[in-house]
Coordinates of C-alpha atoms and ligand atoms in Angstrom, one line a residue:
X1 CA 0.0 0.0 0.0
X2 CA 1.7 3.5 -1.0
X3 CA 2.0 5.8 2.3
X4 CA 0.0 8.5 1.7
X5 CA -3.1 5.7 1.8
X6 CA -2.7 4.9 4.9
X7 CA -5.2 7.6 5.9
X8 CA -7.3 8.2 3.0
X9 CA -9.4 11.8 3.5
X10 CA -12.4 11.6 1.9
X11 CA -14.3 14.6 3.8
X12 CA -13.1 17.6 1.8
X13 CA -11.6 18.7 -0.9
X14 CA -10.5 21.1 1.4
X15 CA -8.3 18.9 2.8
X16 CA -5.4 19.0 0.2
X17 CA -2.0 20.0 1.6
X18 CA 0.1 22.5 -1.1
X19 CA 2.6 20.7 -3.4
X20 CA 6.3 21.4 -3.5
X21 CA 5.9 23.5 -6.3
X22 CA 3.4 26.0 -4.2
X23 CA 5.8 25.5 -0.9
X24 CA 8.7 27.0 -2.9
X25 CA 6.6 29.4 -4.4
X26 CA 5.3 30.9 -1.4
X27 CA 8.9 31.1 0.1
X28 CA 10.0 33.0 -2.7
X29 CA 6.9 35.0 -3.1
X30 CA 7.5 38.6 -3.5
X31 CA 5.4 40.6 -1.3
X32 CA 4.2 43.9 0.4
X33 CA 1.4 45.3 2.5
X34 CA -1.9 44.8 1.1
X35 CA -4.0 47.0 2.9
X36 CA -1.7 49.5 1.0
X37 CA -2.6 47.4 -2.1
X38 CA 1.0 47.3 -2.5
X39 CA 1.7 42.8 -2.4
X40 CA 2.4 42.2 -6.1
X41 CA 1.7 38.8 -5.9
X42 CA -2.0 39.5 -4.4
X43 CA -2.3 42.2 -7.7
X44 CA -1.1 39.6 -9.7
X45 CA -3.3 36.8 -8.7
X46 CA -6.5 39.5 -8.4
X47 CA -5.6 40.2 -12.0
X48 CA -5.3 36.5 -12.9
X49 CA -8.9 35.7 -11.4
X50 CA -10.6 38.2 -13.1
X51 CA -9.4 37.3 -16.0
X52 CA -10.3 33.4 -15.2
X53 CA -13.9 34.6 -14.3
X54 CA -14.3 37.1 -17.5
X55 CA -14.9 40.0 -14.6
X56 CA -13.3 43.7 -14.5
X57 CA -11.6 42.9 -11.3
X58 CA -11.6 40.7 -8.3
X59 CA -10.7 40.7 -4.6
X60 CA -8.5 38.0 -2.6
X61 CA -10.5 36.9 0.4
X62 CA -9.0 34.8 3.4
X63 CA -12.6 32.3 2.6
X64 CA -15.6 31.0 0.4
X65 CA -17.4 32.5 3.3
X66 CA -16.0 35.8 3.2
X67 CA -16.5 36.1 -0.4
X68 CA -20.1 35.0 -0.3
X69 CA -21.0 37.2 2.8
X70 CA -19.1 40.5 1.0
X71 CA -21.3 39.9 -1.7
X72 CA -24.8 39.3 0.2
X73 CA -24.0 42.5 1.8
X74 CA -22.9 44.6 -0.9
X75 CA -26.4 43.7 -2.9
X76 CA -29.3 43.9 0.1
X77 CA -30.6 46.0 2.8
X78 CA -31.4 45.0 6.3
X79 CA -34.9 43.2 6.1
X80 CA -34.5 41.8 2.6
X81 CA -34.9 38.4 1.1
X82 CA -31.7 36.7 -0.3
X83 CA -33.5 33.8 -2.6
X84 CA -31.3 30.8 -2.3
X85 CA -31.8 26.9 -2.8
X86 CA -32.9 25.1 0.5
X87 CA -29.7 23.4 1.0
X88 CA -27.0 25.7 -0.6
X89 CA -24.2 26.6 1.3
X90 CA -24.7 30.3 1.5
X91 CA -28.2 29.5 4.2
X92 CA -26.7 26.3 5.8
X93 CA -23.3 26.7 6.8
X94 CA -22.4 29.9 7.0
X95 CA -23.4 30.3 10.4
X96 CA -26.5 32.6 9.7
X97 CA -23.9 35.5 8.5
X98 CA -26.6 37.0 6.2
X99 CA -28.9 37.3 9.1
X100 CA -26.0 38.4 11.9
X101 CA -24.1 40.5 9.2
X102 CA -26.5 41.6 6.7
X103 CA -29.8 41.9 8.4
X104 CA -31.3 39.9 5.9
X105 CA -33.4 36.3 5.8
X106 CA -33.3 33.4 3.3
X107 CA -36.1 32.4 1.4
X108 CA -35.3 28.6 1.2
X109 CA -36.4 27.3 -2.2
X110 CA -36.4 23.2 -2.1
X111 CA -35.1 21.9 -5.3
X112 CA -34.2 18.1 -7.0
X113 CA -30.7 18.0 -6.7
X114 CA -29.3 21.5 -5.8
X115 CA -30.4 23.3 -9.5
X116 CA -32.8 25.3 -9.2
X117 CA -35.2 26.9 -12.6
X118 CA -36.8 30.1 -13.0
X119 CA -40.3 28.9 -12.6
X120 CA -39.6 27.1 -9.3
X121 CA -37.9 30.6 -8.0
X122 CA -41.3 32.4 -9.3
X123 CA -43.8 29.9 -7.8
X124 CA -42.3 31.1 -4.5
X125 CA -41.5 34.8 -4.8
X126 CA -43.4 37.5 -2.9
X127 CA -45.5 40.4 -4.8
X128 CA -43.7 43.5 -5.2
X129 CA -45.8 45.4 -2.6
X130 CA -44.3 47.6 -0.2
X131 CA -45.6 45.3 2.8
X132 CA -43.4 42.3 1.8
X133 CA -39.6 41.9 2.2
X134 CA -37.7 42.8 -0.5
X135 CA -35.8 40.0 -2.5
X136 CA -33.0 42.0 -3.6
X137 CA -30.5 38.9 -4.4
X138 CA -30.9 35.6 -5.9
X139 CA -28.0 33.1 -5.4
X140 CA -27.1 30.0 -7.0
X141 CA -24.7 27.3 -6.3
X142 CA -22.8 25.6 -9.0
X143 CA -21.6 23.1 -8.2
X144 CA -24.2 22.3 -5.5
X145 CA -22.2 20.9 -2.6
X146 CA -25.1 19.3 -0.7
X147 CA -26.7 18.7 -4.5
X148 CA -24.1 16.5 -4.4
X149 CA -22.0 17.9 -6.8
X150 CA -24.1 19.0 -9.6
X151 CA -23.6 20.9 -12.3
X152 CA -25.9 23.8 -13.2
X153 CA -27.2 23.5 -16.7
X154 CA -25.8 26.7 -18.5
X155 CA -29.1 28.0 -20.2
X156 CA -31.3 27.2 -16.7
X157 CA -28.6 29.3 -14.7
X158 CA -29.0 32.0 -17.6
X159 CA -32.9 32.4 -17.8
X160 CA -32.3 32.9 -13.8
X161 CA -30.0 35.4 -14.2
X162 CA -31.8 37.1 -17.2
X163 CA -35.5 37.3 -15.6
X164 CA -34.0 38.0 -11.6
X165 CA -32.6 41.2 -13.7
X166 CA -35.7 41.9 -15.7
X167 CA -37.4 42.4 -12.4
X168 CA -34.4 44.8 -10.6
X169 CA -32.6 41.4 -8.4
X170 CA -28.7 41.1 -8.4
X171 CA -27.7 37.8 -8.9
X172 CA -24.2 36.1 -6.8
X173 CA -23.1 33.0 -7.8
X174 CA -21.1 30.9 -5.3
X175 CA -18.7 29.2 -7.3
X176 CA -16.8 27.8 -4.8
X177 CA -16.0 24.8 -7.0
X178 CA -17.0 26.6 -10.5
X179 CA -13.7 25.0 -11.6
X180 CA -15.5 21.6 -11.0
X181 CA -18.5 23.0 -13.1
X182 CA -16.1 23.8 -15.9
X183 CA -14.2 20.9 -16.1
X184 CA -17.6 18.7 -16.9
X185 CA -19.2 20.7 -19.4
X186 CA -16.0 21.3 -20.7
X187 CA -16.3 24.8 -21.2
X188 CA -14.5 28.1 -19.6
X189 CA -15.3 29.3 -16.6
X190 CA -15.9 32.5 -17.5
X191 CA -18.6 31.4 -20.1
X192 CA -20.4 30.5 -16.3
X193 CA -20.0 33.4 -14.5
X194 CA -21.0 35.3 -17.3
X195 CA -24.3 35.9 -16.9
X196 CA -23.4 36.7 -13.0
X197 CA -23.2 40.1 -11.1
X198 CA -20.4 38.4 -8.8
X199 CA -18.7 35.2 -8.2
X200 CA -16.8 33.5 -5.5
X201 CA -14.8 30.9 -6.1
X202 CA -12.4 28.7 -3.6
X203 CA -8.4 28.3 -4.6
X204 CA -8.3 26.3 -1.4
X205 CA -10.4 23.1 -2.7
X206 CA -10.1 21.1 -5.3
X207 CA -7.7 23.6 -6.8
X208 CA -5.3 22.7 -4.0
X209 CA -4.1 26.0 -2.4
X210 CA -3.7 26.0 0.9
X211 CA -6.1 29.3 2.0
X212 CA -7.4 31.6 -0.1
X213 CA -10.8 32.5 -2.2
X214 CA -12.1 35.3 -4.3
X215 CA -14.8 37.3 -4.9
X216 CA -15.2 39.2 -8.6
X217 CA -17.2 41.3 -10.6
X218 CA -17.7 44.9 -11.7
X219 CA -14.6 47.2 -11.0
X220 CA -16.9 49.7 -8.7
X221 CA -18.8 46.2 -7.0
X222 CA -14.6 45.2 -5.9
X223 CA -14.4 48.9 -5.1
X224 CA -16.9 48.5 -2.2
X225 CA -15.9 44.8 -1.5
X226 CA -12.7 45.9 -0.9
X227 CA -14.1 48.4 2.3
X228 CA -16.3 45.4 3.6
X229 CA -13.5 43.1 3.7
X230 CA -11.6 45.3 5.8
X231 CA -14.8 45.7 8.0
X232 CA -14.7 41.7 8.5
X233 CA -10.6 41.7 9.5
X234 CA -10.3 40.7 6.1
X235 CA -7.0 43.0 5.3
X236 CA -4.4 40.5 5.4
X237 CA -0.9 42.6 5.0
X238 CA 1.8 40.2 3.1
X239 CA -0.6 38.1 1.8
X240 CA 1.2 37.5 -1.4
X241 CA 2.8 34.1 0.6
X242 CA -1.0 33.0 0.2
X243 CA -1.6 34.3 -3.3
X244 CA 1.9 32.6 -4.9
X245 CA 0.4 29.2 -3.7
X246 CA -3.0 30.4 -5.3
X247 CA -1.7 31.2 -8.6
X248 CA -0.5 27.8 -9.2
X249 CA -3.8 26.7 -8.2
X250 CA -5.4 28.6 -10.4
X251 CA -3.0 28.3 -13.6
X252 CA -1.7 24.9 -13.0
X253 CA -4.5 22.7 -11.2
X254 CA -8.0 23.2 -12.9
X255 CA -6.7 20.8 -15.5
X256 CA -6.3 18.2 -12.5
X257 CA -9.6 18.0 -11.5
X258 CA -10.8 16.0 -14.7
X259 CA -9.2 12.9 -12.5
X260 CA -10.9 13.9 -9.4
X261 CA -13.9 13.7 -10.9
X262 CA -12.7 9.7 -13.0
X263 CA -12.1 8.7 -9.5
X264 CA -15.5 9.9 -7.9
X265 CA -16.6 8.0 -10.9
X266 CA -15.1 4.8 -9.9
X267 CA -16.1 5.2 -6.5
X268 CA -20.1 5.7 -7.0
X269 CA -19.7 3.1 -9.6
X270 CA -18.3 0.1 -6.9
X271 CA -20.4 1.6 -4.3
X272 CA -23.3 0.7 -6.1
X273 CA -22.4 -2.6 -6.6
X274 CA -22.2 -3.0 -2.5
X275 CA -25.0 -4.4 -0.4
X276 CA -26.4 -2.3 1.4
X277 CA -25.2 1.1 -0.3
X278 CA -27.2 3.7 -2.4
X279 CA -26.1 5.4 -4.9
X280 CA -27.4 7.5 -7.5
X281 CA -25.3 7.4 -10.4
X282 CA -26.8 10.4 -12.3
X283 CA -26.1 12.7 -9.6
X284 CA -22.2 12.1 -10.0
X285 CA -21.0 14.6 -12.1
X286 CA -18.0 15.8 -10.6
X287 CA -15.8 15.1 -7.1
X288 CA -18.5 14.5 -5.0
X289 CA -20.4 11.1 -4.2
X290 CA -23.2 11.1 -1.5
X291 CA -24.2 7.4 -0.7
X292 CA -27.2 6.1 1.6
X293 CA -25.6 3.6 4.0
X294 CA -28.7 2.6 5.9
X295 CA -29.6 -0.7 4.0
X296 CA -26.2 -2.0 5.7
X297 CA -28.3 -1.4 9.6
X298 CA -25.9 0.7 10.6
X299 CA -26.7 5.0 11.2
X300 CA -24.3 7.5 8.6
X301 CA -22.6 8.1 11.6
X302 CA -21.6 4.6 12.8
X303 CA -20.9 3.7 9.4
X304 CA -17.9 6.5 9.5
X305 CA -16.8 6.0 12.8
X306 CA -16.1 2.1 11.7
X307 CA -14.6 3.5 8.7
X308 CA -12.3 5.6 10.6
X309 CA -11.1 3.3 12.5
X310 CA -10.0 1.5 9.4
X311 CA -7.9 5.0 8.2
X312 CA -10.9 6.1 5.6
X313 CA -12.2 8.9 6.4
X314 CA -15.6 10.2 4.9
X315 CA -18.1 12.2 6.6
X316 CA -21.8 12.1 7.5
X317 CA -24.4 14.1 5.6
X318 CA -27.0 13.1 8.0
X319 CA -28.7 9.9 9.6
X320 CA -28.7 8.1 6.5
X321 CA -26.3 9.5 3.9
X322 CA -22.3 10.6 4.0
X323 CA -20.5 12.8 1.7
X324 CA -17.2 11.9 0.1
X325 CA -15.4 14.1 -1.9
X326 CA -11.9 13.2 -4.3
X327 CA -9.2 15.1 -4.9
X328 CA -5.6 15.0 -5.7
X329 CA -4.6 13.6 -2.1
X330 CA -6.3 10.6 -2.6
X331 CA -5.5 9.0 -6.0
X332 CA -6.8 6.2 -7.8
X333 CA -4.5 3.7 -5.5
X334 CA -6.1 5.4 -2.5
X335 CA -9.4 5.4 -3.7
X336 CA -9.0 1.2 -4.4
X337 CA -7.6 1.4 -0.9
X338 CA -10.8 3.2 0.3
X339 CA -13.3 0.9 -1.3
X340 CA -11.5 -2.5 -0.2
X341 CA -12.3 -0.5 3.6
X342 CA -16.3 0.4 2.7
X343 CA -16.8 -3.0 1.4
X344 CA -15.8 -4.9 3.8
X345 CA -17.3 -2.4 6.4
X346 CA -20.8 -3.1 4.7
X347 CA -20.6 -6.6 4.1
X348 CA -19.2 -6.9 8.1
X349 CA -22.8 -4.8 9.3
X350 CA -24.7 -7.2 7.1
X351 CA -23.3 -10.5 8.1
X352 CA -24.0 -9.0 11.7
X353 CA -27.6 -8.3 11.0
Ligands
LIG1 N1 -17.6 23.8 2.0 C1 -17.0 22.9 2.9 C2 -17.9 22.9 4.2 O1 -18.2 24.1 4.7 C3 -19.2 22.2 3.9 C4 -16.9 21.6 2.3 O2 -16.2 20.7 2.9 O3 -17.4 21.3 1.2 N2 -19.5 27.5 -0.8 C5 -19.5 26.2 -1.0 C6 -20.4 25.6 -2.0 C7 -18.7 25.4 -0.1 O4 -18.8 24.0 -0.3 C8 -17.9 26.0 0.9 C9 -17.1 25.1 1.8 C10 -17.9 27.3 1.0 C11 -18.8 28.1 0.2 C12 -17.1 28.1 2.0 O5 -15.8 28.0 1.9 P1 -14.8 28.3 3.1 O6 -14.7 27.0 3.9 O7 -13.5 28.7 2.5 O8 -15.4 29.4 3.9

């Protein structure tokens, strides 16, 4: 067994550790203070992301969260409604930041598997009457973490953005794994963000940097980011030792995630072949798989804990399902490694039964 299986992490993609290649970077790394706006490397890789994203500018954020919280309270007022998909990340995990920072509530819209369409956001929008809460922001998810992964189809994600302006709404994608997004459709990223007011994406997930996201979008939107960042004890000084490790991430490591997502593949495809597992196939579209373990007897959270024990990682979802996510810690000899350990895990609670 190579050495790096010994543990295999399956929880996060946020789990990668930086290459050589970043380590050396980010000792060389040529930097300054940023609150100045004087770290070259931080210009550089602001430059680099705006490009990435086809946005005037962009602003390097110590996380996801950050980036999604600037942007929630750059586009509403206290009291508004921020429309968002019932399990997105922006409403569940992120510690009710658009109520405690913002002033503002979600209106939860349940969806299939993360996407969400126009007519779905309709059916549950309020009249434009002066005695309802505003909805001043739509956001969207792509891919949808808790979706498990999905992909947003690019026309659905354009009529959204196209009739949510008709009617005077902002629209913020959280991108956090837009790179994902990219990689199966096979198209740019900025052809996905385009249709966007803003977009945050994550350099420290699949992409593999160590910290680090960013928020982009019109020059005077990253004008006013830049004074709410600082307002959060975002103003990070020589942060270019960050942003070296983040522009190999997001030159160099995109192309990697094709084999994230062939190994996610692999996985869902020998997990369904297990007793007692659930699977569903057509929701594995990129590096995440999210199986249904409860057929084996055993709760998500037994199964992992027996897992664990055996040096596979992979979190629980909830009482029934866990979350396993790929990435380029864990390759293909890891991932056999991992499903030699689920196998015989499953087969163990069944023989127990
Ligand atoms: N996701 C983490 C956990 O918080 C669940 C993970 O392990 O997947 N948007 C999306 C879609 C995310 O998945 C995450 C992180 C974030 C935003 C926030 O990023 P960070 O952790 O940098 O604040």
């Amino acid at each position: 067994m190579p050495n790096e299986c010994r543990v295999v992490d399956l929880r996060s993609d946020t789990v990668t550790r930086p290459t050589p290649e970043m380590r050396r970077a980010m000792a060389e790394a040529e930097v300054g203070d940023d609150v100045y706006r004087e770290d070259p490397t931080v210009n550089r890789l602001e430059e680099r992301a705006a490009q990435a994203l086809g946005k005037e500018a962009a602003l390097f954020v110590p996380t996801g969260t950050m980036g999604n919280q600037i942007a929630i309270k750059l586009e509403s007022a206290p009291g508004d409604e921020v429309i968002c998909e019932e399990y997105s990340h922006v409403a569940n995990y992120e510690m009710g930041m658009m109520a405690a920072w913002s002033g503002c509530q979600p209106r939860l819209i349940p969806s299939e598997h993360g996407q969400l369409s126009w007519d779905q956001i309709q059916e549950r929008m309020r009249p434009d009457i002066y005695y309802y809460s505003r909805h001043a922001l739509v956001v969207l998810e792509n891919t949808h973490n808790m979706g498990g992964g999905t992909v947003y189809p690019i026309e659905a994600a354009q009529e959204i953005c196209d009739r949510a302006h008709e009617r005077g709404m902002r629209v913020h994608l959280d991108g956090a794994r837009i790179f994902n997004a990219a990689t199966y459709l096979g198209r740019p990223a900025a052809e996905l963000a385009a249709p966007f007011d803003s977009v945050m994406f994550c350099l420290s997930k699949g992409l593999g940097a160590p910290v680090g996201s960013l928020v982009a979008g019109s020059r005077e939107f990253i004008g006013r980011a830049l004074r709410v960042r600082k307002m959060m004890g975002g103003g990070m000084r020589q942060a270019g030792v960050l942003a070296a490790a983040g522009l190999i991430a997001l030159e160099k490591h995109p192309a990697k995630l094709a084999e994230d997502h062939r190994n996610a593949r692999y996985l869902a495809e020998a997990l369904s072949r297990l007793p007692g597992i659930q699977v569903d196939l057509g929701r594995v579209q990129t590096n995440i798989v999210m199986f249904d373990a409860s057929g084996t007897g055993l709760s998500a959270e037994e199964f992992s804990r027996r897992l664990k024990a055996r040096g596979v990682l992979i979190n629980p979802v909830n009482e029934t399902r866990l979350r396993l996510v790929t990435h380029s810690d864990a390759g293909r000899a890891c991932c056999e490694r991992a499903m030699a350990v689920i196998a015989e895990a499953a087969e163990a609670a069944l023989r127990a039964e």
